[in-house]
mmCIF file of C-alpha atoms and ligand atoms in Angstrom:
data_model
loop_
_atom_site.group_PDB
_atom_site.id
_atom_site.type_symbol
_atom_site.label_atom_id
_atom_site.label_comp_id
_atom_site.label_asym_id
_atom_site.label_seq_id
_atom_site.Cartn_x
_atom_site.Cartn_y
_atom_site.Cartn_z
ATOM 1 C CA MET A 634 7.113 -24.650 -9.450
ATOM 2 C CA ARG A 635 9.405 -22.374 -7.402
ATOM 3 C CA THR A 636 13.066 -23.225 -6.968
ATOM 4 C CA ALA A 637 15.737 -22.087 -4.498
ATOM 5 C CA LEU A 638 19.512 -22.187 -4.835
ATOM 6 C CA VAL A 639 21.880 -22.694 -1.884
ATOM 7 C CA PRO A 640 25.444 -22.003 -3.059
ATOM 8 C CA THR A 641 28.161 -23.436 -0.780
ATOM 9 C CA MET A 642 31.837 -24.286 -0.768
ATOM 10 C CA GLY A 643 31.097 -27.529 1.092
ATOM 11 C CA ALA A 644 32.450 -28.326 4.593
ATOM 12 C CA LEU A 645 28.817 -28.090 5.565
ATOM 13 C CA HIS A 646 27.647 -27.222 9.066
ATOM 14 C CA ASN A 647 24.271 -26.427 10.586
ATOM 15 C CA GLY A 648 24.440 -22.895 9.170
ATOM 16 C CA HIS A 649 24.352 -24.325 5.649
ATOM 17 C CA LEU A 650 21.608 -26.756 6.616
ATOM 18 C CA ARG A 651 19.550 -23.800 7.883
ATOM 19 C CA LEU A 652 19.911 -22.262 4.395
ATOM 20 C CA VAL A 653 18.579 -25.517 2.928
ATOM 21 C CA GLU A 654 15.726 -25.545 5.445
ATOM 22 C CA MET A 655 14.789 -21.959 4.552
ATOM 23 C CA GLY A 656 15.065 -22.856 0.870
ATOM 24 C CA LEU A 657 12.646 -25.743 1.370
ATOM 25 C CA ARG A 658 10.232 -23.415 3.183
ATOM 26 C CA THR A 659 10.462 -20.800 0.447
ATOM 27 C CA ALA A 660 10.369 -22.977 -2.666
ATOM 28 C CA ASP A 661 9.214 -26.367 -3.951
ATOM 29 C CA ARG A 662 12.669 -27.555 -5.029
ATOM 30 C CA VAL A 663 16.134 -26.813 -3.611
ATOM 31 C CA VAL A 664 19.389 -26.991 -5.554
ATOM 32 C CA THR A 665 22.642 -26.915 -3.579
ATOM 33 C CA THR A 666 26.024 -26.300 -5.136
ATOM 34 C CA ILE A 667 29.351 -27.404 -3.700
ATOM 35 C CA PHE A 668 32.306 -25.672 -5.299
ATOM 36 C CA VAL A 669 35.454 -24.351 -3.626
ATOM 37 C CA ASN A 670 35.905 -21.328 -5.834
ATOM 38 C CA PRO A 671 39.613 -20.586 -6.400
ATOM 39 C CA GLN A 672 38.807 -17.123 -7.734
ATOM 40 C CA GLN A 673 37.857 -15.845 -4.289
ATOM 41 C CA PHE A 674 41.128 -16.929 -2.660
ATOM 42 C CA ALA A 675 44.253 -14.778 -2.993
ATOM 43 C CA PRO A 676 47.661 -16.445 -3.345
ATOM 44 C CA GLY A 677 48.774 -17.393 0.162
ATOM 45 C CA GLU A 678 45.218 -17.803 1.456
ATOM 46 C CA ASP A 679 43.856 -21.176 2.527
ATOM 47 C CA LEU A 680 42.601 -22.563 -0.829
ATOM 48 C CA ASP A 681 44.587 -25.799 -0.489
ATOM 49 C CA ALA A 682 43.843 -26.188 3.211
ATOM 50 C CA TYR A 683 40.136 -25.338 2.865
ATOM 51 C CA PRO A 684 38.218 -28.292 4.367
ATOM 52 C CA ARG A 685 36.859 -30.633 1.685
ATOM 53 C CA THR A 686 34.289 -33.118 2.960
ATOM 54 C CA GLU A 687 32.235 -33.858 -0.142
ATOM 55 C CA LYS A 688 31.083 -37.356 0.822
ATOM 56 C CA SER A 689 29.629 -36.310 4.172
ATOM 57 C CA ASP A 690 28.321 -33.057 2.623
ATOM 58 C CA VAL A 691 26.301 -35.071 0.099
ATOM 59 C CA GLU A 692 24.949 -37.306 2.884
ATOM 60 C CA LYS A 693 23.904 -34.266 4.926
ATOM 61 C CA LEU A 694 22.218 -32.631 1.931
ATOM 62 C CA ARG A 695 20.342 -35.811 1.026
ATOM 63 C CA ALA A 696 19.139 -36.163 4.632
ATOM 64 C CA ALA A 697 18.083 -32.498 4.622
ATOM 65 C CA GLY A 698 15.870 -33.084 1.581
ATOM 66 C CA VAL A 699 17.805 -31.248 -1.135
ATOM 67 C CA HIS A 700 16.493 -32.163 -4.592
ATOM 68 C CA LEU A 701 19.630 -31.567 -6.657
ATOM 69 C CA ILE A 702 23.332 -31.295 -5.805
ATOM 70 C CA PHE A 703 25.673 -29.647 -8.288
ATOM 71 C CA ALA A 704 29.366 -30.208 -7.464
ATOM 72 C CA PRO A 705 31.195 -29.315 -10.662
ATOM 73 C CA PRO A 706 34.875 -29.951 -11.327
ATOM 74 C CA LEU A 707 37.052 -26.865 -11.758
ATOM 75 C CA LEU A 708 37.084 -27.013 -15.572
ATOM 76 C CA GLU A 709 33.311 -27.104 -15.770
ATOM 77 C CA MET A 710 33.145 -23.733 -13.999
ATOM 78 C CA TYR A 711 36.271 -22.180 -15.494
ATOM 79 C CA GLN A 712 37.009 -23.680 -18.868
ATOM 80 C CA GLU A 713 40.443 -23.114 -20.368
ATOM 81 C CA GLY A 714 40.877 -19.530 -21.421
ATOM 82 C CA PHE A 715 38.180 -18.275 -19.035
ATOM 83 C CA CYS A 716 38.733 -14.519 -18.880
ATOM 84 C CA THR A 717 35.540 -12.883 -17.665
ATOM 85 C CA SER A 718 34.823 -11.445 -14.274
ATOM 86 C CA VAL A 719 31.967 -9.628 -12.605
ATOM 87 C CA SER A 720 33.173 -6.638 -10.684
ATOM 88 C CA THR A 721 30.989 -4.551 -8.395
ATOM 89 C CA ALA A 722 31.369 -1.378 -6.377
ATOM 90 C CA GLY A 723 28.912 -0.092 -3.743
ATOM 91 C CA PRO A 724 28.819 -2.547 -0.826
ATOM 92 C CA ALA A 725 31.739 -4.487 -2.342
ATOM 93 C CA LYS A 726 33.965 -1.456 -1.719
ATOM 94 C CA ALA A 727 32.675 -0.599 1.742
ATOM 95 C CA GLY A 728 36.130 -0.886 3.309
ATOM 96 C CA LEU A 729 35.308 -3.986 5.367
ATOM 97 C CA GLU A 730 36.215 -7.450 4.011
ATOM 98 C CA ASP A 731 37.387 -5.829 0.790
ATOM 99 C CA LYS A 732 40.059 -3.889 2.668
ATOM 100 C CA SER A 733 42.046 -6.967 3.702
ATOM 101 C CA ARG A 734 40.754 -9.234 0.910
ATOM 102 C CA PRO A 735 40.622 -6.965 -2.187
ATOM 103 C CA HIS A 736 40.328 -9.945 -4.559
ATOM 104 C CA PHE A 737 37.472 -11.566 -2.683
ATOM 105 C CA PHE A 738 34.210 -10.082 -3.932
ATOM 106 C CA GLU A 739 35.133 -10.168 -7.601
ATOM 107 C CA GLY A 740 35.731 -13.901 -7.176
ATOM 108 C CA VAL A 741 32.432 -14.310 -5.345
ATOM 109 C CA THR A 742 30.320 -12.266 -7.781
ATOM 110 C CA THR A 743 31.845 -14.029 -10.773
ATOM 111 C CA VAL A 744 31.042 -17.516 -9.501
ATOM 112 C CA VAL A 745 27.671 -16.533 -8.036
ATOM 113 C CA ALA A 746 26.592 -14.880 -11.307
ATOM 114 C CA LYS A 747 27.549 -18.083 -13.148
ATOM 115 C CA LEU A 748 25.621 -20.215 -10.651
ATOM 116 C CA PHE A 749 22.568 -17.927 -10.754
ATOM 117 C CA ILE A 750 22.484 -18.036 -14.545
ATOM 118 C CA ALA A 751 23.080 -21.809 -14.745
ATOM 119 C CA ALA A 752 20.503 -22.678 -12.080
ATOM 120 C CA GLY A 753 17.874 -20.110 -13.084
ATOM 121 C CA CYS A 754 16.287 -20.363 -9.633
ATOM 122 C CA ASP A 755 13.615 -18.020 -8.276
ATOM 123 C CA TYR A 756 15.442 -17.590 -4.969
ATOM 124 C CA ALA A 757 18.972 -17.887 -3.598
ATOM 125 C CA MET A 758 19.661 -18.326 0.111
ATOM 126 C CA PHE A 759 22.658 -16.551 1.673
ATOM 127 C CA GLY A 760 23.683 -16.460 5.333
ATOM 128 C CA GLU A 761 23.742 -13.154 7.197
ATOM 129 C CA LYS A 762 27.009 -14.274 8.758
ATOM 130 C CA ASP A 763 28.719 -13.042 5.594
ATOM 131 C CA PHE A 764 26.724 -9.835 5.740
ATOM 132 C CA GLN A 765 28.803 -7.881 3.232
ATOM 133 C CA GLN A 766 28.657 -10.809 0.786
ATOM 134 C CA LEU A 767 24.860 -10.890 1.187
ATOM 135 C CA LYS A 768 24.644 -7.197 0.290
ATOM 136 C CA VAL A 769 27.086 -7.566 -2.611
ATOM 137 C CA VAL A 770 25.289 -10.477 -4.296
ATOM 138 C CA THR A 771 21.886 -8.842 -3.742
ATOM 139 C CA LYS A 772 23.089 -5.701 -5.515
ATOM 140 C CA MET A 773 24.850 -7.685 -8.238
ATOM 141 C CA ALA A 774 21.686 -9.680 -9.065
ATOM 142 C CA ARG A 775 19.622 -6.481 -9.160
ATOM 143 C CA ASP A 776 22.144 -4.541 -11.261
ATOM 144 C CA LEU A 777 22.511 -7.374 -13.781
ATOM 145 C CA SER A 778 18.732 -7.963 -13.905
ATOM 146 C CA ILE A 779 19.199 -11.591 -12.893
ATOM 147 C CA PRO A 780 15.679 -12.680 -11.922
ATOM 148 C CA THR A 781 16.757 -14.489 -8.735
ATOM 149 C CA SER A 782 15.679 -12.968 -5.407
ATOM 150 C CA VAL A 783 18.426 -13.142 -2.807
ATOM 151 C CA ILE A 784 17.119 -14.070 0.637
ATOM 152 C CA GLY A 785 19.217 -13.394 3.749
ATOM 153 C CA VAL A 786 19.058 -16.042 6.477
ATOM 154 C CA PRO A 787 19.979 -15.201 10.103
ATOM 155 C CA THR A 788 23.309 -16.473 11.419
ATOM 156 C CA VAL A 789 23.322 -19.849 13.142
ATOM 157 C CA ARG A 790 25.399 -19.851 16.323
ATOM 158 C CA ALA A 791 26.831 -22.492 18.649
ATOM 159 C CA ASP A 792 25.346 -22.509 22.177
ATOM 160 C CA ASP A 793 28.148 -20.212 23.348
ATOM 161 C CA GLY A 794 27.374 -17.661 20.615
ATOM 162 C CA LEU A 795 30.155 -18.404 18.128
ATOM 163 C CA ALA A 796 28.837 -17.977 14.575
ATOM 164 C CA LEU A 797 29.089 -21.314 12.729
ATOM 165 C CA ALA A 798 31.699 -21.226 9.955
ATOM 166 C CA SER A 799 33.632 -23.868 8.062
ATOM 167 C CA ARG A 800 36.894 -22.172 9.084
ATOM 168 C CA ASN A 801 36.084 -22.726 12.795
ATOM 169 C CA ALA A 802 37.551 -26.185 12.122
ATOM 170 C CA TYR A 803 41.008 -24.522 12.125
ATOM 171 C CA LEU A 804 40.679 -23.357 15.761
ATOM 172 C CA SER A 805 42.668 -25.134 18.472
ATOM 173 C CA GLU A 806 40.792 -26.170 21.608
ATOM 174 C CA GLU A 807 42.064 -23.099 23.439
ATOM 175 C CA GLN A 808 41.202 -20.744 20.579
ATOM 176 C CA ARG A 809 37.742 -22.308 20.309
ATOM 177 C CA SER A 810 37.138 -21.461 23.978
ATOM 178 C CA ILE A 811 38.120 -17.815 23.372
ATOM 179 C CA ALA A 812 36.312 -17.407 20.025
ATOM 180 C CA PRO A 813 32.797 -16.665 21.450
ATOM 181 C CA MET A 814 34.279 -13.446 22.914
ATOM 182 C CA LEU A 815 33.937 -11.944 19.452
ATOM 183 C CA HIS A 816 30.152 -12.227 19.539
ATOM 184 C CA GLN A 817 29.997 -11.167 23.204
ATOM 185 C CA THR A 818 32.061 -8.077 22.443
ATOM 186 C CA LEU A 819 29.746 -7.125 19.573
ATOM 187 C CA GLN A 820 26.731 -7.588 21.851
ATOM 188 C CA HIS A 821 28.261 -5.216 24.436
ATOM 189 C CA LEU A 822 29.053 -2.755 21.699
ATOM 190 C CA ALA A 823 25.464 -2.883 20.402
ATOM 191 C CA THR A 824 24.185 -2.199 23.928
ATOM 192 C CA ASP A 825 26.575 0.749 24.268
ATOM 193 C CA ILE A 826 25.359 2.227 20.969
ATOM 194 C CA ARG A 827 21.710 1.736 21.917
ATOM 195 C CA ASN A 828 22.497 3.555 25.172
ATOM 196 C CA GLY A 829 23.812 6.497 23.182
ATOM 197 C CA LYS A 830 27.554 6.025 23.712
ATOM 198 C CA ASN A 831 29.918 7.733 21.285
ATOM 199 C CA MET A 832 30.414 5.281 18.407
ATOM 200 C CA THR A 833 34.114 5.869 17.865
ATOM 201 C CA ARG A 834 34.907 5.471 21.537
ATOM 202 C CA ALA A 835 32.649 2.407 21.856
ATOM 203 C CA CYS A 836 34.374 0.750 18.845
ATOM 204 C CA SER A 837 37.811 1.496 20.331
ATOM 205 C CA ALA A 838 36.725 -0.080 23.629
ATOM 206 C CA ALA A 839 35.508 -3.176 21.738
ATOM 207 C CA LYS A 840 38.846 -3.464 19.914
ATOM 208 C CA LYS A 841 40.678 -3.141 23.233
ATOM 209 C CA THR A 842 38.585 -5.952 24.751
ATOM 210 C CA LEU A 843 39.322 -8.174 21.764
ATOM 211 C CA LYS A 844 43.046 -7.437 22.011
ATOM 212 C CA GLN A 845 43.062 -8.238 25.740
ATOM 213 C CA ASN A 846 41.502 -11.598 24.926
ATOM 214 C CA GLY A 847 44.110 -12.534 22.337
ATOM 215 C CA PHE A 848 42.447 -11.401 19.093
ATOM 216 C CA LYS A 849 44.193 -9.371 16.416
ATOM 217 C CA THR A 850 41.415 -7.135 15.149
ATOM 218 C CA ASP A 851 41.033 -6.397 11.462
ATOM 219 C CA TYR A 852 38.006 -4.100 11.844
ATOM 220 C CA VAL A 853 35.095 -3.335 14.103
ATOM 221 C CA GLU A 854 32.734 -0.970 12.302
ATOM 222 C CA ILE A 855 29.214 0.354 12.664
ATOM 223 C CA ARG A 856 27.543 0.840 9.297
ATOM 224 C CA VAL A 857 24.171 1.581 7.734
ATOM 225 C CA ALA A 858 22.795 -1.946 7.375
ATOM 226 C CA GLU A 859 21.304 -1.550 3.917
ATOM 227 C CA THR A 860 24.230 0.097 2.114
ATOM 228 C CA LEU A 861 27.154 -0.575 4.478
ATOM 229 C CA GLU A 862 28.030 3.101 4.231
ATOM 230 C CA PRO A 863 29.549 4.810 7.280
ATOM 231 C CA VAL A 864 27.040 6.265 9.716
ATOM 232 C CA LYS A 865 26.801 10.023 9.289
ATOM 233 C CA SER A 866 24.171 10.878 11.848
ATOM 234 C CA VAL A 867 22.311 9.168 14.673
ATOM 235 C CA PRO A 868 19.540 8.141 14.733
ATOM 236 C CA GLU A 869 19.844 6.901 11.186
ATOM 237 C CA ALA A 870 18.438 3.919 9.320
ATOM 238 C CA GLU A 871 19.005 0.449 10.719
ATOM 239 C CA LEU A 872 22.616 -0.032 11.802
ATOM 240 C CA ARG A 873 24.831 -3.100 11.711
ATOM 241 C CA ILE A 874 28.041 -3.825 13.589
ATOM 242 C CA LEU A 875 30.535 -5.802 11.509
ATOM 243 C CA ALA A 876 33.853 -7.214 12.685
ATOM 244 C CA ALA A 877 36.750 -9.386 11.595
ATOM 245 C CA ALA A 878 39.511 -10.582 13.901
ATOM 246 C CA TRP A 879 42.277 -13.140 13.864
ATOM 247 C CA LEU A 880 42.725 -15.805 16.501
ATOM 248 C CA GLY A 881 46.136 -17.207 15.668
ATOM 249 C CA LYS A 882 45.990 -18.106 11.983
ATOM 250 C CA THR A 883 42.184 -18.215 11.818
ATOM 251 C CA ARG A 884 40.250 -15.177 10.665
ATOM 252 C CA LEU A 885 36.785 -14.943 12.199
ATOM 253 C CA ILE A 886 34.027 -12.609 11.016
ATOM 254 C CA ASP A 887 30.756 -11.748 12.679
ATOM 255 C CA ASN A 888 28.062 -9.071 12.643
ATOM 256 C CA ILE A 889 24.941 -8.142 14.553
ATOM 257 C CA ALA A 890 22.125 -5.643 14.273
ATOM 258 C CA VAL A 891 22.249 -2.662 16.624
HETATM 259 O O1 LIG B 1349 29.742 -18.071 1.144
HETATM 260 C C1 LIG B 1349 30.310 -18.962 0.457
HETATM 261 O O2 LIG B 1349 30.409 -20.123 0.851
HETATM 262 C C2 LIG B 1349 30.898 -18.584 -0.892
HETATM 263 O O3 LIG B 1349 31.413 -17.295 -0.871
HETATM 264 C C3 LIG B 1349 29.903 -18.772 -2.056
HETATM 265 C C4 LIG B 1349 28.719 -17.847 -1.926
HETATM 266 C C5 LIG B 1349 29.431 -20.210 -2.115
HETATM 267 C C6 LIG B 1349 30.587 -18.448 -3.390
HETATM 268 O O4 LIG B 1349 31.678 -19.280 -3.616
#
């Protein structure tokens, strides 16, 4: 019997439910975890404010057909004296999310390694929305010989193109109306690159558009999709555009294929 793991931090939306759906298509049994992992939040980040909706999450997962829900208390994941961490380089040090959130991937790989080992599933479903995370956990599982195949699932978007994310709940009505501009800007950028525009100039133009629309851009980068390394020559392997930008106090991330 094949099993699939869907790790989450709760606050479930249709993006998570798509992971469950893909898990059910890939395997005979699906295990979902709900755990807001403190190790991937830096002091001053939104750990306390992170939306916690466990009751409705469990209802959604039951309705979606999940076979097992694992929602451990903090001490079950990190017992007193816990002092081990899984640290990775490669895609985890690509200079994207790791640049503004240097603590983040070590927290993610530590908890994901624990969940992979505890669940012992054949597959684990991860959203492409967190593209760097997808690459990091894929590499981590391979490097540590954890026999779980990581499967990337395409981003689920609202009708206006905004990538679904639990943190979208922080957006005001006005910010929510502006937020789809991030995806639109990346789409224009992808078209520019396909049409042979200079990448540096096209990225600068994208940043300018975001700024004009009220975003504070963290990064807009074009990378080799597989490794997340900078693009040295064109045409190269498959490329991916990745971006992070603030709208007020909410940090949005998105990415698309070129
Ligand atoms: O993507 C997330 O929700 C989290 O980073 C994960 C993979 C559940 C680890 O805490």
